[in-house]
Coordinates of C-alpha atoms in Angstrom, one line a residue:
M356 CA 41.2 -56.9 -31.1
D357 CA 40.3 -54.6 -34.0
N358 CA 36.7 -54.8 -32.9
D359 CA 37.5 -53.7 -29.3
A360 CA 39.4 -50.5 -30.2
P361 CA 36.6 -48.4 -31.7
E362 CA 34.3 -49.4 -28.8
I363 CA 36.7 -47.9 -26.3
S364 CA 37.2 -44.7 -28.2
T365 CA 33.4 -44.1 -28.7
S366 CA 32.1 -45.2 -25.3
Q367 CA 34.8 -44.0 -23.0
R368 CA 36.2 -40.5 -22.5
S369 CA 37.8 -38.7 -19.6
G370 CA 38.5 -35.2 -18.5
S371 CA 38.8 -32.9 -15.5
A372 CA 36.1 -31.0 -13.7
I373 CA 35.3 -29.3 -10.4
Y374 CA 33.1 -31.3 -7.9
F375 CA 31.2 -30.3 -4.8
D376 CA 29.8 -33.3 -2.9
G377 CA 26.9 -31.4 -1.4
V378 CA 27.9 -32.3 2.1
S379 CA 30.9 -30.1 2.7
S380 CA 32.0 -26.8 1.0
R381 CA 35.2 -28.4 -0.2
R382 CA 36.0 -27.8 -3.9
R383 CA 37.5 -30.9 -5.5
T384 CA 39.4 -31.1 -8.8
V385 CA 38.3 -34.5 -10.2
T386 CA 38.6 -36.7 -13.2
L387 CA 35.4 -37.7 -15.0
R388 CA 35.1 -41.0 -16.8
L389 CA 32.3 -41.4 -19.3
S390 CA 31.5 -45.1 -19.8
G391 CA 28.3 -46.9 -18.8
R392 CA 27.8 -44.2 -16.2
L393 CA 29.5 -41.0 -15.2
E394 CA 32.2 -41.8 -12.7
I395 CA 33.8 -39.0 -10.6
D396 CA 37.3 -39.9 -9.6
E397 CA 39.8 -38.2 -7.3
D398 CA 43.3 -39.6 -7.1
G399 CA 42.1 -43.0 -8.2
Q400 CA 39.2 -43.1 -5.8
I401 CA 35.7 -43.0 -7.2
L402 CA 33.8 -40.4 -5.2
A403 CA 30.5 -40.9 -6.9
A404 CA 28.9 -42.5 -10.0
W405 CA 25.9 -40.8 -11.7
A406 CA 23.5 -42.5 -14.0
Y407 CA 23.1 -40.5 -17.2
S408 CA 19.3 -40.6 -16.9
D409 CA 19.6 -38.9 -13.5
I410 CA 21.8 -36.0 -14.5
R411 CA 20.2 -32.5 -14.9
R412 CA 21.5 -29.2 -16.0
V413 CA 21.8 -26.4 -13.4
D414 CA 22.0 -22.7 -14.2
G415 CA 25.6 -21.5 -14.4
P416 CA 27.8 -18.8 -15.9
T417 CA 28.6 -18.5 -19.6
G418 CA 31.2 -21.1 -20.7
M419 CA 30.5 -23.5 -17.8
L420 CA 28.3 -26.6 -17.8
R421 CA 26.9 -27.1 -14.3
L422 CA 25.2 -30.3 -13.4
S423 CA 23.3 -32.0 -10.6
C424 CA 22.1 -35.5 -10.0
L425 CA 18.7 -36.7 -8.8
T426 CA 20.2 -39.5 -6.7
A427 CA 23.1 -37.4 -5.3
P428 CA 22.8 -34.9 -2.3
A429 CA 20.7 -31.9 -3.2
L430 CA 23.6 -29.5 -3.2
A431 CA 26.1 -31.8 -5.1
R432 CA 27.4 -30.1 -8.3
L433 CA 29.7 -30.7 -11.2
E434 CA 31.2 -27.9 -13.1
L435 CA 32.8 -28.4 -16.5
R436 CA 34.6 -25.9 -18.7
D437 CA 36.0 -28.4 -21.1
T438 CA 33.7 -27.8 -24.0
A439 CA 34.4 -31.1 -25.8
L440 CA 33.9 -33.1 -22.6
A441 CA 30.8 -31.2 -21.9
A442 CA 29.4 -31.8 -25.3
E443 CA 30.1 -35.5 -25.1
L444 CA 28.4 -35.7 -21.6
V445 CA 25.4 -33.8 -22.8
S446 CA 25.0 -36.1 -25.7
R447 CA 24.7 -39.1 -23.3
C448 CA 22.2 -37.4 -21.0
A449 CA 18.9 -37.6 -22.8
Q450 CA 17.0 -36.0 -19.9
I451 CA 19.5 -33.4 -18.9
D452 CA 17.0 -30.5 -19.5
D453 CA 13.9 -32.2 -18.0
N454 CA 13.9 -29.8 -15.1
A455 CA 14.0 -26.7 -17.3
A456 CA 10.8 -24.6 -17.5
G457 CA 9.1 -25.9 -20.6
R458 CA 5.5 -25.2 -21.6
R459 CA 4.1 -27.1 -18.7
G460 CA 6.6 -25.4 -16.3
V461 CA 5.7 -22.0 -17.6
A462 CA 2.0 -22.8 -17.4
A463 CA 2.5 -23.8 -13.8
I464 CA 4.4 -20.7 -12.9
V465 CA 1.8 -18.5 -14.6
G466 CA -1.0 -20.4 -12.8
W467 CA 0.6 -20.1 -9.4
S468 CA 1.4 -16.4 -10.0
L469 CA -2.2 -15.7 -11.0
A470 CA -3.4 -17.5 -7.9
A471 CA -1.0 -15.5 -5.7
A472 CA -2.2 -12.3 -7.3
I473 CA -5.8 -13.1 -6.8
S474 CA -5.2 -14.1 -3.2
I475 CA -3.4 -10.8 -2.5
V476 CA -6.2 -8.7 -4.1
A477 CA -8.8 -10.7 -2.2
V478 CA -7.0 -10.0 1.1
V479 CA -6.7 -6.3 0.2
L480 CA -10.3 -5.9 -0.8
F481 CA -11.9 -8.0 1.9
G482 CA -9.4 -9.0 4.6
L483 CA -7.6 -5.8 5.3
P484 CA -10.7 -3.7 6.0
L485 CA -11.9 -6.3 8.4
I486 CA -8.4 -6.5 10.1
A487 CA -8.2 -2.7 10.3
D488 CA -11.7 -2.6 11.9
R489 CA -10.6 -5.1 14.5
L490 CA -7.2 -3.6 15.2
T491 CA -8.2 0.1 15.4
P492 CA -10.0 -0.1 18.7
L493 CA -7.0 -2.0 20.2
V494 CA -4.6 0.8 19.4
P495 CA -3.9 2.8 22.6
E496 CA -5.1 6.4 22.3
A497 CA -1.8 7.6 23.7
F498 CA 0.0 6.0 20.7
E499 CA -2.5 7.5 18.3
R500 CA -1.9 11.0 19.9
R501 CA 1.8 10.6 19.3
L502 CA 1.1 9.8 15.7
G503 CA -1.0 12.9 15.6
D504 CA 1.9 15.0 17.0
V505 CA 4.2 13.8 14.2
A506 CA 1.5 14.4 11.5
D507 CA 0.7 17.8 12.9
S508 CA 4.3 19.1 12.6
Q509 CA 4.6 17.6 9.1
I510 CA 1.4 19.2 7.9
K511 CA 2.4 22.6 9.1
T512 CA 5.8 22.3 7.5
M513 CA 4.4 20.9 4.3
F514 CA 2.0 23.8 3.8
D515 CA 4.1 26.4 5.5
A516 CA 1.1 27.1 7.6
K517 CA 0.7 28.6 11.1
V518 CA -2.3 28.5 13.4
C519 CA -4.3 31.7 13.1
D520 CA -4.8 33.4 16.5
N521 CA -6.8 36.6 15.9
A522 CA -8.5 37.0 19.3
A523 CA -12.0 37.8 18.0
G524 CA -11.8 35.2 15.3
Q525 CA -10.5 32.5 17.7
K526 CA -13.4 33.2 20.1
A527 CA -15.9 32.7 17.3
F528 CA -14.2 29.6 16.1
V529 CA -14.1 28.1 19.6
K530 CA -17.8 28.8 20.0
L531 CA -18.6 27.1 16.7
V532 CA -16.5 24.1 17.4
T533 CA -17.8 23.7 20.9
A534 CA -21.4 23.7 19.7
I535 CA -20.6 21.0 17.1
R536 CA -18.4 18.9 19.4
E537 CA -21.1 18.8 22.1
S538 CA -23.8 17.9 19.6
A539 CA -21.5 15.1 18.3
G540 CA -20.9 13.7 21.7
L541 CA -17.1 14.2 21.8
D542 CA -15.2 15.3 24.8
T543 CA -12.9 18.3 25.3
S544 CA -9.8 16.4 24.2
V545 CA -10.6 17.4 20.7
Q546 CA -8.1 20.0 19.4
S547 CA -8.9 22.3 16.5
G548 CA -7.6 25.3 14.7
V549 CA -7.5 27.4 11.5
L550 CA -4.3 27.3 9.5
S551 CA -3.1 30.1 7.3
S552 CA -3.2 28.4 4.0
S553 CA -5.0 29.4 0.8
L554 CA -6.0 25.8 0.1
P555 CA -9.7 25.3 0.5
N556 CA -9.6 22.2 2.7
A557 CA -10.1 20.7 6.1
F558 CA -8.8 17.5 7.6
A559 CA -8.7 15.3 10.7
L560 CA -5.5 13.8 12.2
P561 CA -5.0 10.8 14.4
G562 CA -5.2 11.6 18.1
G563 CA -8.1 14.1 18.0
R564 CA -7.0 17.1 15.9
V565 CA -9.1 18.9 13.3
Y566 CA -7.8 21.7 11.1
L567 CA -9.6 24.1 8.8
F568 CA -7.6 25.9 6.1
N569 CA -8.3 29.7 5.8
G570 CA -8.8 29.1 2.1
L571 CA -12.0 27.2 2.8
L572 CA -13.2 30.0 5.1
A573 CA -12.7 32.5 2.3
K574 CA -15.0 30.5 0.0
A575 CA -17.7 30.0 2.7
E576 CA -20.8 32.2 2.7
N577 CA -22.3 31.4 6.1
P578 CA -21.5 29.6 9.3
D579 CA -23.7 26.5 8.4
E580 CA -21.4 25.7 5.5
I581 CA -18.3 25.6 7.8
A582 CA -20.2 23.9 10.6
G583 CA -21.1 21.0 8.3
V584 CA -17.4 20.6 7.2
L585 CA -16.3 20.6 10.8
A586 CA -18.9 18.1 11.8
H587 CA -17.7 15.9 8.9
E588 CA -14.2 16.0 10.2
L589 CA -15.3 15.3 13.8
G590 CA -17.1 12.2 12.3
H591 CA -13.7 11.0 11.1
L592 CA -12.4 11.4 14.7
K593 CA -15.4 9.7 16.2
H594 CA -14.9 6.7 13.9
R595 CA -11.1 6.8 14.2
D596 CA -10.9 6.7 10.4
S597 CA -7.3 8.1 10.3
M598 CA -6.0 5.3 12.4
R599 CA -8.0 2.7 10.5
G600 CA -6.7 4.2 7.2
L601 CA -3.0 4.0 8.4
I602 CA -3.4 0.3 9.2
R603 CA -5.3 -0.5 6.0
D604 CA -3.2 1.5 3.6
G605 CA 0.1 0.6 5.1
S606 CA -0.8 -3.1 4.8
T607 CA -2.1 -2.6 1.3
S608 CA 1.1 -1.0 0.1
F609 CA 3.1 -3.8 1.6
L610 CA 1.1 -6.6 -0.1
I611 CA 0.9 -4.9 -3.5
G612 CA 4.7 -4.3 -3.2
L613 CA 5.0 -8.1 -2.8
L614 CA 2.8 -8.6 -5.8
F615 CA 4.6 -6.3 -8.2
G616 CA 8.0 -6.4 -6.7
D617 CA 10.3 -3.5 -5.8
I618 CA 12.0 -2.8 -9.2
T619 CA 12.7 0.3 -11.2
G620 CA 9.5 1.8 -12.5
S621 CA 7.2 -0.2 -10.3
S622 CA 6.4 2.6 -7.8
A623 CA 3.8 4.2 -10.0
L624 CA 2.2 0.9 -10.6
I625 CA 2.1 0.1 -6.9
F626 CA 0.7 3.6 -6.1
G627 CA -2.0 3.3 -8.8
S628 CA -3.0 -0.2 -7.7
R629 CA -3.1 0.9 -4.0
T630 CA -5.3 3.9 -5.0
L631 CA -7.7 1.7 -6.9
V632 CA -8.2 -1.0 -4.2
T633 CA -8.4 1.5 -1.3
S634 CA -10.6 4.2 -2.8
S635 CA -13.8 2.3 -2.3
H636 CA -13.0 2.0 1.5
S637 CA -12.1 5.7 1.7
R638 CA -15.4 6.6 0.0
E639 CA -17.2 4.5 2.6
A640 CA -15.6 6.4 5.4
E641 CA -16.4 9.7 3.7
N642 CA -20.1 8.6 3.3
N643 CA -20.2 7.7 7.0
A644 CA -18.6 11.0 8.0
D645 CA -21.2 12.8 5.8
S646 CA -24.0 10.9 7.6
F647 CA -22.5 11.9 10.9
A648 CA -22.4 15.6 9.8
I649 CA -26.0 15.5 8.6
D650 CA -27.1 14.1 11.9
V651 CA -25.1 16.6 13.9
M652 CA -26.5 19.5 11.9
H653 CA -30.0 18.3 12.4
R654 CA -29.5 18.0 16.2
L655 CA -28.3 21.6 16.1
G656 CA -31.4 22.6 14.3
R657 CA -29.4 23.7 11.3
P658 CA -29.6 22.7 7.6
A659 CA -27.1 20.3 6.1
K660 CA -27.6 21.4 2.4
P661 CA -25.2 24.5 2.8
T662 CA -22.3 22.1 3.3
G663 CA -22.9 20.4 0.0
E664 CA -23.2 23.8 -1.7
L665 CA -19.8 24.8 -0.3
L666 CA -18.2 21.5 -1.5
L667 CA -19.5 22.0 -5.0
R668 CA -18.4 25.6 -5.0
V669 CA -14.9 24.5 -4.1
T670 CA -14.5 21.6 -6.5
G671 CA -16.9 22.4 -9.3
K672 CA -18.6 19.7 -11.2
E673 CA -16.3 16.7 -11.1
G674 CA -18.1 14.4 -13.6
K675 CA -18.8 10.7 -13.3
G676 CA -15.6 9.5 -14.9
L677 CA -13.6 10.2 -11.8
S678 CA -15.6 8.1 -9.4
I679 CA -13.6 4.9 -9.8
I680 CA -10.4 6.4 -8.4
S681 CA -11.8 9.2 -6.2
T682 CA -11.3 8.7 -2.5
H683 CA -14.3 11.0 -1.9
P684 CA -17.8 10.8 -3.2
L685 CA -18.4 13.3 -6.0
S686 CA -19.4 16.7 -4.8
E687 CA -22.6 16.6 -7.0
D688 CA -23.6 13.4 -5.3
R689 CA -22.9 14.8 -1.9
L690 CA -25.0 17.9 -2.5
A691 CA -27.8 15.8 -3.9
R692 CA -27.8 13.6 -0.8
M693 CA -27.6 16.5 1.6
S694 CA -30.5 18.2 -0.3
R695 CA -32.6 15.1 0.0
Q696 CA -32.0 14.7 3.7
D697 CA -32.1 18.4 4.5
Q698 CA -34.4 19.9 7.1
P699 CA -35.4 23.5 7.5
A700 CA -33.6 25.5 10.3
S701 CA -35.3 25.0 13.6
G702 CA -32.5 26.2 15.9
P703 CA -30.8 29.6 16.5
P704 CA -27.9 30.6 14.2
L705 CA -24.6 29.1 15.3
L706 CA -22.8 32.5 15.1
S707 CA -24.0 36.1 14.9
A708 CA -23.2 38.2 11.9
G709 CA -20.4 39.9 13.8
E710 CA -19.0 36.6 15.0
W711 CA -19.1 35.3 11.4
R712 CA -17.1 38.3 10.2
S713 CA -14.6 37.8 13.0
L714 CA -14.2 34.1 12.0
K715 CA -13.7 34.9 8.4
A716 CA -10.9 37.3 9.4
I717 CA -9.3 35.0 11.9
C718 CA -6.0 35.0 10.0
D719 CA -6.0 38.8 9.5
G720 CA -5.1 41.6 11.9
N721 CA -8.3 43.6 11.2
P722 CA -11.6 41.7 10.9
D723 CA -13.1 44.6 8.9
A724 CA -10.5 44.2 6.2
I725 CA -11.8 40.9 4.9
K726 CA -13.7 40.9 1.7
L727 CA -17.2 39.4 2.1

């Protein structure tokens, strides 16, 4: 009898807990008996019996021990707040933390994370450009024009710019654009204009719009310089680069957002990563547009080198260090290429001297007031 008493005190213990059977959402207040196994009792009825070797710790709030069992339903849980009972139970469960992320678990997580990252980068670098190339021809032109309408209003609002409409300047501009458009093989659906902004730039929008900023006209020294820029932008329209870029860059941002998560401080990282992985594709599009412009200028019998000289005049020497993140080829490289492929003028000037003065003054009321 004396031998039996200590055995009961050390091998058996009981206490209350909360039990979820994993089948229903019912919350049960139960009594736990710790003997040869963990018995879960409710009003004298044993609801479940868990072997200690099958019991595992589950994440829970501070002050609570939450447990599951390998042989119980997946959602079955025990919740203990009795610290003494919890300590006694943990001491009997030698494998309670086997499902915790140890070294092997961490290594597996890191390995799978790296694999996921590499997969996403591979899709961004190789898959998305191919997908964009395949999808772009399938986008209806009417839809692309609607996108262009939205972008058009946003651009004008962003730069507080209006379309310049000086009559003589507009006439010269239409003459220049028409000559380039016809040489490029584009129809009359192309829309173009000069915007009253001091920025030295030009761009193409989805749906067939090309805009030239007055700031670029101010830096140009002859019609061939502007003609090459317009031919470059028409090349983007011909290749539907704007639509292709929207598909590719939107998908890239989404995938990189999945990779890095959407947490505080991640926006700059996502933007930088997107810039790095898409810049090479943008440079390819720019190189193709340059090739298109060179070909158009040659068909017009005009030199392509002046366009490169204008670009270098606008940007200055950019240096090789920027090429990795630049979405455009460096101006020095573009001038060198246009110089190598240049041909002497064999056709008539695209604009007369008077028409060129009118174009330069398209945003002014008096063409003679512009400084040449």
